[in-house]
Short mmCIF file of C-alpha atoms and ligand atoms in Angstrom, two decimals:
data_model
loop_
_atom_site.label_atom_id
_atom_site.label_comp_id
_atom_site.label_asym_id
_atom_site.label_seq_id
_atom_site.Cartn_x
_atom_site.Cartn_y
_atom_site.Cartn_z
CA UNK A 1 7.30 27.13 -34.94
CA UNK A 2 7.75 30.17 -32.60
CA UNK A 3 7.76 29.82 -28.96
CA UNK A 4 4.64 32.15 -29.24
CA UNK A 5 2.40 30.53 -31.83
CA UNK A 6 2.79 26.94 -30.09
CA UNK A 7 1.82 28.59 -26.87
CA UNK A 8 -1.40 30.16 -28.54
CA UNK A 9 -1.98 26.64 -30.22
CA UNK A 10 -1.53 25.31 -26.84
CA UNK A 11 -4.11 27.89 -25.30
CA UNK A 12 -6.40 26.85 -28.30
CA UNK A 13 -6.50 23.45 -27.69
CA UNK A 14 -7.23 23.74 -23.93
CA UNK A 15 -10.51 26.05 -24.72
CA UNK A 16 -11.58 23.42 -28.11
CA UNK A 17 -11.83 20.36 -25.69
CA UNK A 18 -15.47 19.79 -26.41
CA UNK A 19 -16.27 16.82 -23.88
CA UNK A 20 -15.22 17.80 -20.59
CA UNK A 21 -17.15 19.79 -18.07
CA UNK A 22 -17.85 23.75 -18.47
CA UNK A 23 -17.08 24.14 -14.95
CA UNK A 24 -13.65 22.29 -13.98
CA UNK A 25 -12.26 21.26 -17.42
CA UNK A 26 -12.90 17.91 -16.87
CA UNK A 27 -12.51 14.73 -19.38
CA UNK A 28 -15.59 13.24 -19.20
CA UNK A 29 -15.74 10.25 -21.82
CA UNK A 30 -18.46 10.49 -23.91
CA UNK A 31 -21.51 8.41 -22.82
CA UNK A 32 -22.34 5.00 -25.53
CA UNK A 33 -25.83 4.20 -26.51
CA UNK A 34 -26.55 1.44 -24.97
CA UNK A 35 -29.59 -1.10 -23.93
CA UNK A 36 -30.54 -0.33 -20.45
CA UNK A 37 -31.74 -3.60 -18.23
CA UNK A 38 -32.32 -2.22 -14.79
CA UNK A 39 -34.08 -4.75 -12.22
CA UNK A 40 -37.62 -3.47 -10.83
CA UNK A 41 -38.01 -0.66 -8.33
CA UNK A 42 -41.01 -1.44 -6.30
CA UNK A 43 -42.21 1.88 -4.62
CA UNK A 44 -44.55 0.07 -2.19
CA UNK A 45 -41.54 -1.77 -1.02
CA UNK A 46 -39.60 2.02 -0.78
CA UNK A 47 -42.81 3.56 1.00
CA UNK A 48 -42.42 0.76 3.67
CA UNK A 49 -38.97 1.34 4.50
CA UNK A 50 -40.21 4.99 4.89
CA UNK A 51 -42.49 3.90 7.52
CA UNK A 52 -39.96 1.99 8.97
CA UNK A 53 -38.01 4.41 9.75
CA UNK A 54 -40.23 6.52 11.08
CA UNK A 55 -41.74 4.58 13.57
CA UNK A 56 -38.56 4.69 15.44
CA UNK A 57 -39.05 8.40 16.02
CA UNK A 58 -37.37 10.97 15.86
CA UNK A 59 -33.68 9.34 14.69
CA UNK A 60 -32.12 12.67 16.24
CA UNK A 61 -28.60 12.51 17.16
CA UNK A 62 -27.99 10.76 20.78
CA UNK A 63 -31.43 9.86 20.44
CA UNK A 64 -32.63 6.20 21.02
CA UNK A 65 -34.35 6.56 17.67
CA UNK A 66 -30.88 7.27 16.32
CA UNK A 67 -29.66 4.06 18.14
CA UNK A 68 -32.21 1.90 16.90
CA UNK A 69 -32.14 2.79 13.57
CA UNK A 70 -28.82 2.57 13.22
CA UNK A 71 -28.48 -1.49 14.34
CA UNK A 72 -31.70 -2.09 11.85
CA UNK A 73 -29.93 0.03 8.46
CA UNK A 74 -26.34 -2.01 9.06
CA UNK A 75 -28.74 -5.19 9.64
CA UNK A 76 -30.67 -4.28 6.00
CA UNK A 77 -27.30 -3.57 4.50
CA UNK A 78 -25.28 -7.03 5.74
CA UNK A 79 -28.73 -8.51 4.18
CA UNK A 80 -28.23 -6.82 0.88
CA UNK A 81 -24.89 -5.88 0.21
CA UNK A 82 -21.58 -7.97 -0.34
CA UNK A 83 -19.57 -5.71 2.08
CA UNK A 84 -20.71 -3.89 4.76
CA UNK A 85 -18.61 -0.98 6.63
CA UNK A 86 -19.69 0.35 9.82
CA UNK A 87 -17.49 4.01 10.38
CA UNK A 88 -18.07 5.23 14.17
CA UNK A 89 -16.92 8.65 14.92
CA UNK A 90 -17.78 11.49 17.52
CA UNK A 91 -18.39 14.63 15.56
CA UNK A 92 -19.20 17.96 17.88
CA UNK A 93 -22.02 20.31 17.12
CA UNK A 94 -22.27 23.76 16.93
CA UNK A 95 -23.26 23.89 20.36
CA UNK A 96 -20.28 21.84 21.73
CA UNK A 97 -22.16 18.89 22.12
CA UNK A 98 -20.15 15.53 21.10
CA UNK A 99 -21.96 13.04 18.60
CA UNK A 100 -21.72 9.75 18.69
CA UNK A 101 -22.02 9.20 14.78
CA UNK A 102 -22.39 6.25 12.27
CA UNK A 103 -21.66 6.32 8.81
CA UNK A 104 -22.58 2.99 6.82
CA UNK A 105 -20.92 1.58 3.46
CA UNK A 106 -23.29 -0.92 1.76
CA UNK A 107 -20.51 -1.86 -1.18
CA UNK A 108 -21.79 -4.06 -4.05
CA UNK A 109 -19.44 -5.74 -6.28
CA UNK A 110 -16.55 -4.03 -4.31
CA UNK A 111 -13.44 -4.59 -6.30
CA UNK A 112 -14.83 -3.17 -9.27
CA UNK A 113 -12.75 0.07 -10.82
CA UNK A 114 -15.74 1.51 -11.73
CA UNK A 115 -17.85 2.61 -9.03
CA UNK A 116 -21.32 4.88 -8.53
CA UNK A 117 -21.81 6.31 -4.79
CA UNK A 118 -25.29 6.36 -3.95
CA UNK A 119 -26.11 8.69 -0.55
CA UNK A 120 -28.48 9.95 1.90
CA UNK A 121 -28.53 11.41 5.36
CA UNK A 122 -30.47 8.88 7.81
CA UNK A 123 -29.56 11.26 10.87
CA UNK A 124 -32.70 13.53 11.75
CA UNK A 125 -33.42 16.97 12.62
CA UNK A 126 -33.57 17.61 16.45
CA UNK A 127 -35.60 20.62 16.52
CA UNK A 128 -38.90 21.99 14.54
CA UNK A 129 -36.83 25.56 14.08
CA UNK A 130 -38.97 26.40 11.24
CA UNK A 131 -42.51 25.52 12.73
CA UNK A 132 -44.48 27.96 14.92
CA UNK A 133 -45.07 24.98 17.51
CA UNK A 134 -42.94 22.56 19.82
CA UNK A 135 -40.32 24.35 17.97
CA UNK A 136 -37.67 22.87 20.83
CA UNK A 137 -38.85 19.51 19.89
CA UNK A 138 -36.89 16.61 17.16
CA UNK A 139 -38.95 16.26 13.81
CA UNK A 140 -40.45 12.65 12.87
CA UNK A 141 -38.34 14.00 9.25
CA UNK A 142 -40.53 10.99 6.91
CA UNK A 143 -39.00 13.31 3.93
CA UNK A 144 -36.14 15.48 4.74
CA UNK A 145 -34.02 11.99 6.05
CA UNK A 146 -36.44 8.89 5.65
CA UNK A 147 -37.26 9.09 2.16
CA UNK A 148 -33.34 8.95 0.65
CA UNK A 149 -32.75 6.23 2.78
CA UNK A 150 -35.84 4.64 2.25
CA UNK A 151 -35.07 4.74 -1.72
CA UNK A 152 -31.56 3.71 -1.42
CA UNK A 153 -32.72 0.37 0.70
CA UNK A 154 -34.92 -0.35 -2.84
CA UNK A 155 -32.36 0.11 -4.55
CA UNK A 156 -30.11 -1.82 -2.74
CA UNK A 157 -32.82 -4.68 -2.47
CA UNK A 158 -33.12 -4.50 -6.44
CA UNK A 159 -28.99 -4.42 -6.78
CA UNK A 160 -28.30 -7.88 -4.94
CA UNK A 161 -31.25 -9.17 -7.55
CA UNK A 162 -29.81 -8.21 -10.40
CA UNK A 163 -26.37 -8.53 -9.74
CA UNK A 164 -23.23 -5.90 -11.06
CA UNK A 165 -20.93 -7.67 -13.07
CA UNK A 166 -18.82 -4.48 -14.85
CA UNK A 167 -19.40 -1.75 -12.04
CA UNK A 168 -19.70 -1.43 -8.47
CA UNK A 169 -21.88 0.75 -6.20
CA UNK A 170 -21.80 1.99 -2.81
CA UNK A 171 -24.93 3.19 -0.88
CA UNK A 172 -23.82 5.64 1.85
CA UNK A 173 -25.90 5.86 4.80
CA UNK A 174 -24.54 9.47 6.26
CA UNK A 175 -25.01 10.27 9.36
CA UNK A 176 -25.07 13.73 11.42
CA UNK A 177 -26.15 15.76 8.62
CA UNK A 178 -28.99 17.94 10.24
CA UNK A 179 -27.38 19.12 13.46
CA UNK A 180 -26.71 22.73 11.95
CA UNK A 181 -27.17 25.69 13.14
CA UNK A 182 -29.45 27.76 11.61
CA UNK A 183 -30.19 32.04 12.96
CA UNK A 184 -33.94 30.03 13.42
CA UNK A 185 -32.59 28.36 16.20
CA UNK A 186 -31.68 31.25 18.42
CA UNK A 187 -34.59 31.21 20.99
CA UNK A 188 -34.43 27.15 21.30
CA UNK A 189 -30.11 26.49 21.87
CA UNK A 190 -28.37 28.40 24.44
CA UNK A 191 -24.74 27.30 23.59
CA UNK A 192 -23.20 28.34 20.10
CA UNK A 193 -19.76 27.81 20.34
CA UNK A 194 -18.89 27.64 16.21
CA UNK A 195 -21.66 27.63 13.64
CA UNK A 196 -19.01 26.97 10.71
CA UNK A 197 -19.61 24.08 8.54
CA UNK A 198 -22.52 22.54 11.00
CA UNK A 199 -23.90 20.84 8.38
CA UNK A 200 -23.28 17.63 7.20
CA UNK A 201 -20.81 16.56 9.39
CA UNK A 202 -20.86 12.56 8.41
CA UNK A 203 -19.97 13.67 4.91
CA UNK A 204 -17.29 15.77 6.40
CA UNK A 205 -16.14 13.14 8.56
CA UNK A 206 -15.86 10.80 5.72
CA UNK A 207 -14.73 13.12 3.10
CA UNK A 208 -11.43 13.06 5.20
CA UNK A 209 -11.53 9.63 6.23
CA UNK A 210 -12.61 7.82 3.05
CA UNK A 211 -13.64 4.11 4.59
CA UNK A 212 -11.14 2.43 2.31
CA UNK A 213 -7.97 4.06 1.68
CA UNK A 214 -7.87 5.75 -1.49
CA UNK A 215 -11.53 4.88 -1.97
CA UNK A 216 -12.49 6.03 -5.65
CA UNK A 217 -15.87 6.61 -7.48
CA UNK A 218 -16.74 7.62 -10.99
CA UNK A 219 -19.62 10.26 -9.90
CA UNK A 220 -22.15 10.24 -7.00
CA UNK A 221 -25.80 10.88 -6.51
CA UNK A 222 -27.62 12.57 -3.25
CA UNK A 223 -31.00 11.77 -2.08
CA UNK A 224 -32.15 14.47 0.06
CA UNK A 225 -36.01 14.87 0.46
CA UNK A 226 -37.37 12.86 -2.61
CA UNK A 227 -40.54 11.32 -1.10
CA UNK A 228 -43.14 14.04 -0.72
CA UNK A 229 -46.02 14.61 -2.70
CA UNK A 230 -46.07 16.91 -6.08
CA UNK A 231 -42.26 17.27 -5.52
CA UNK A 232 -40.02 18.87 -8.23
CA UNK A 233 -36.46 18.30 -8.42
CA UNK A 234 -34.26 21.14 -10.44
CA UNK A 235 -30.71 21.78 -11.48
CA UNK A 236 -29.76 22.69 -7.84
CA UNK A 237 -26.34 25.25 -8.46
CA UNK A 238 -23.55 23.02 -6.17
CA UNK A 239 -24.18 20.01 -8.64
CA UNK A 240 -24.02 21.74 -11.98
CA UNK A 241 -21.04 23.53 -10.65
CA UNK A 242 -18.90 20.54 -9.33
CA UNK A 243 -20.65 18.06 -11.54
CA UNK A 244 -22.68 19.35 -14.26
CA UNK A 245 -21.60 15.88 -16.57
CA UNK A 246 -23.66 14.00 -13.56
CA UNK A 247 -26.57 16.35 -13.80
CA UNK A 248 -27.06 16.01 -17.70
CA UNK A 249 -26.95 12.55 -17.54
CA UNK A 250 -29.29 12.07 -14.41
CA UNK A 251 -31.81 14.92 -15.81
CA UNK A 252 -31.94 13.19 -19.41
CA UNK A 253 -32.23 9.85 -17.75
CA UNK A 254 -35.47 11.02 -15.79
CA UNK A 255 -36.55 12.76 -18.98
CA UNK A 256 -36.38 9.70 -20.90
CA UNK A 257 -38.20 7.66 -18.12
CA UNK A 258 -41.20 10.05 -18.63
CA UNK A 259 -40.18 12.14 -15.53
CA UNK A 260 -39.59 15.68 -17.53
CA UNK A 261 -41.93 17.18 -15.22
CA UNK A 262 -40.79 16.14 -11.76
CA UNK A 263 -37.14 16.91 -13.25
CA UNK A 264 -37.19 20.42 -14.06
CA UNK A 265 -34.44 21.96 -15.90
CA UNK A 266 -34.88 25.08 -14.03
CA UNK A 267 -31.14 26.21 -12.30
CA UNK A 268 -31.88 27.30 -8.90
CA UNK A 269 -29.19 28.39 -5.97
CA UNK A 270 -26.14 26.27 -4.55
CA UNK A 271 -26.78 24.45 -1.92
CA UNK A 272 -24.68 23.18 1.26
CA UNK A 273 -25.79 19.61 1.74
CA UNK A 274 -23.75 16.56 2.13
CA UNK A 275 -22.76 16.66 -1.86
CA UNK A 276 -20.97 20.18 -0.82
CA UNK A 277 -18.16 18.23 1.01
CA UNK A 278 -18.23 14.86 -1.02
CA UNK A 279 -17.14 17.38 -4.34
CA UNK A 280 -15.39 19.52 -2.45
CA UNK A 281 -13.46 17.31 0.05
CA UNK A 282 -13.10 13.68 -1.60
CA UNK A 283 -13.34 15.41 -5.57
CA UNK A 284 -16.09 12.68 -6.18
CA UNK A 285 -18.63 14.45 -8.41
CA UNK A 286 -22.12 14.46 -7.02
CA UNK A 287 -25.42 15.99 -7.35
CA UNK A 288 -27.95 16.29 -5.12
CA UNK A 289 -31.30 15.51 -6.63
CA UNK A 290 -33.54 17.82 -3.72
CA UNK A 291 -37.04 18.96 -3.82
CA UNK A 292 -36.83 22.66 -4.30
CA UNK A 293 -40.09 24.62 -3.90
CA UNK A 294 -40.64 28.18 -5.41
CA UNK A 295 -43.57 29.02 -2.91
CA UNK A 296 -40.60 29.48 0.09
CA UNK A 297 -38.02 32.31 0.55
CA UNK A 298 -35.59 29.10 1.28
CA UNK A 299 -36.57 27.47 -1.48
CA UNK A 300 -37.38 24.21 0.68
CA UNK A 301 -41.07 22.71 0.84
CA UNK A 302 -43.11 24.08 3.33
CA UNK A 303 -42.60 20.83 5.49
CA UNK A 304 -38.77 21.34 5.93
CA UNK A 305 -38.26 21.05 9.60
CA UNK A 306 -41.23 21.22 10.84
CA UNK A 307 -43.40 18.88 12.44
CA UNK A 308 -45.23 18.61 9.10
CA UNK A 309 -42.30 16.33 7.77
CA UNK A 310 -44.34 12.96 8.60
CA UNK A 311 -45.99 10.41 6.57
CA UNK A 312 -49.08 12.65 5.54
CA UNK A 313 -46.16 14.17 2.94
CA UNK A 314 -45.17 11.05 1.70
CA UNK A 315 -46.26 9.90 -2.19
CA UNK A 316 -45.42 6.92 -3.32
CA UNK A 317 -45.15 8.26 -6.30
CA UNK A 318 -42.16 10.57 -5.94
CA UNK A 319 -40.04 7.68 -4.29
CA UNK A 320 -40.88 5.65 -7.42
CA UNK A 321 -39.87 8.05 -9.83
CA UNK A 322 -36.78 8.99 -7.71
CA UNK A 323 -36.06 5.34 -7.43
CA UNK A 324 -36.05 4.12 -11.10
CA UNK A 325 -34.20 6.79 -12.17
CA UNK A 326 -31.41 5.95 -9.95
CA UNK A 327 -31.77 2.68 -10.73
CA UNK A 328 -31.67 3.32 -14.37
CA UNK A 329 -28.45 5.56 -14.43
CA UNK A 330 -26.86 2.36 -12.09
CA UNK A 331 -28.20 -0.19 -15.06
CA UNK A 332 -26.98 2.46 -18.07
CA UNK A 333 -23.47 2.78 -16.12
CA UNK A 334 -23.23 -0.79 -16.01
CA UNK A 335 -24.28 -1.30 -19.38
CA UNK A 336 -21.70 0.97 -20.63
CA UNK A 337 -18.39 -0.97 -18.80
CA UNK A 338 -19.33 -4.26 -20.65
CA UNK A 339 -15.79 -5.12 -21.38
CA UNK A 340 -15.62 -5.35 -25.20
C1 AHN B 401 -28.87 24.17 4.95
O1 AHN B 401 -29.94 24.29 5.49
C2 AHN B 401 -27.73 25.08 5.22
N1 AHN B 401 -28.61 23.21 4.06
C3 AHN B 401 -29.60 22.25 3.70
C4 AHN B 401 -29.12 20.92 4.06
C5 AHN B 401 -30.27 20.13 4.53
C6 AHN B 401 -30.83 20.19 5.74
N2 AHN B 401 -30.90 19.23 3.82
C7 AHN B 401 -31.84 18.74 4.57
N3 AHN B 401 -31.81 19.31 5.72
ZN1 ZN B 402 -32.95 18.98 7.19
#
């Protein structure tokens, strides 16, 4: 065989693979049918840890809210979880200011090979920049913060029930995600020193500084602002770029739960959020399942960081939905590692 015919059989076998990801040419096994048992989600149980959360406050960096919060999420997690790890950090936003920052690891079944890692940012938004009112003043944030967290405790609560036996997860609290800067903010912050990357800095933090060494997951999923009411969630464009496998499965899942509707197929722009840096950073593919509203020029509900963000927003309903599919893709995952 000439040098030039095995290179162009070469170059034809890399373009047939026909199971890996359009985007990065990954191998992605394909997925088994299997029997799906996934424990109960109980939404009234999710809405509560909503409220729980917000009646700290504002959970603003530096904040006592913040403080508070923090010692009653690791205190939730060492009741759930089999491992619990507590990252402290001081990140520095835009503005110069340091940050004393938290991360938290709830690991379940931790010396599993296979892992899922299940986020959401619990750090909230110190300023209303996008409201027309008290604009200088830290958001209550019962969606756009609360809410993932407030699913992921469910979760959590319905993972030490129904315990992992093939598969492990780990819920990732992240902190110091909503500290950006944003051109919103120019009349309400007097010192911008770098506005790069301002976002997200608990993922970034991590990202580089993976809380076990050489810490590995299969795929992740990001909860960002998935308890308001008449929320949809589409194909956002950083998750069907770094992890488009994640986003059929997730997107079928809900489908097949009766949640077509709430999960619209519709692609809509790339976002920066934590699952930016978790993709980029640690390679772990993620998506971000985020309400994305049409009505905005941002594309974010009308709510997002504004005072409006409280519990009047909050449907028990979307944390439900939100929550069983989770749970489900957890359950399916697990039910396709049962050791033959
Ligand atoms: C930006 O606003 C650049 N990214 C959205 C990340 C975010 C903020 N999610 C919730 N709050
Ligand atoms: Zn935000």
């Amino acid at each position: 065989m000439s040098k030039y015919l095995s290179i162009f059989l070469l170059l034809l076998w890399f373009n047939s693979c026909n199971q890996c990801n359009k985007s990065n040419d990954v191998v992605v096994p394909p997925a088994k049918e299997v029997v799906v048992n996934a424990p109960a989600f109980n939404a009234d149980s999710a809405y509560y840890f909503t409220q729980r959360q917000v009646d700290f406050g504002p959970r603003n960096m530096n904040s006592k809210g913040h403080e508070e919060c923090a010692k009653w999420l690791i205190e939730k997690a060492k009741n759930y979880a089999d491992t619990v790890f507590v990252q402290q950090f001081d990140a520095t936003g835009f503005d110069g200011t340091k940050l004393k920052s938290t991360n938290i690891i709830a690991s379940f079944n931790p010396t599993a090979a296979n892992r899922i890692l299940l986020c959401a940012h619990w750090d909230t938004r110190p300023w209303a920049d996008q409201d027309t009112k008290d604009r200088d003043k830290p958001i209550l944030a019962a969606s756009d913060g609360a809410s993932g967290v407030a699913v992921l405790l469910e979760v959590a609560r319905a993972l030490q029930s129904q315990k992992l036996q093939n598969i492990g997860v780990d819920v990732f609290f992240i902190d110091a995600e909503d500290y950006g800067y944003s051109s919103a903010l120019a009349d309400i912050v007097k010192n911008v020193v770098n506005t790069e990357n301002s976002f997200c800095l608990g993922s970034q933090y991590w990202s580089k500084h993976l809380h076990t060494p050489g810490y590995r997951a299969d795929f992740g999923i990001l909860l960002d602002m998935v308890g308001a009411r008449n929320a949809v969630f589409t194909r956002e464009g950083t998750s069907a770029f770094n992890a488009g496998w994640v986003q059929d499965k997730v997107w079928s899942n809900a489908a097949k739960l009766g949640y077509a509707s709430m999960f619209s197929n519709q692609n809509t722009a790339p976002i920066t959020d934590d699952h930016y840096y978790i993709n980029g950073i640690a390679k772990i593919p993620t998506v971000d399942i985020i309400q994305f509203d049409a009505s905005t020029a941002s594309g974010f509900a009308p709510y997002w960081h504004t005072h409006n963000d409280n519990m009047s927003i909050i449907d028990k309903n979307t944390l439900d939905a939100v929550g069983k599919v989770v749970l489900y893709t957890v359950y399916q995952y697990e039910a396709e590692k049962v050791v033959q």
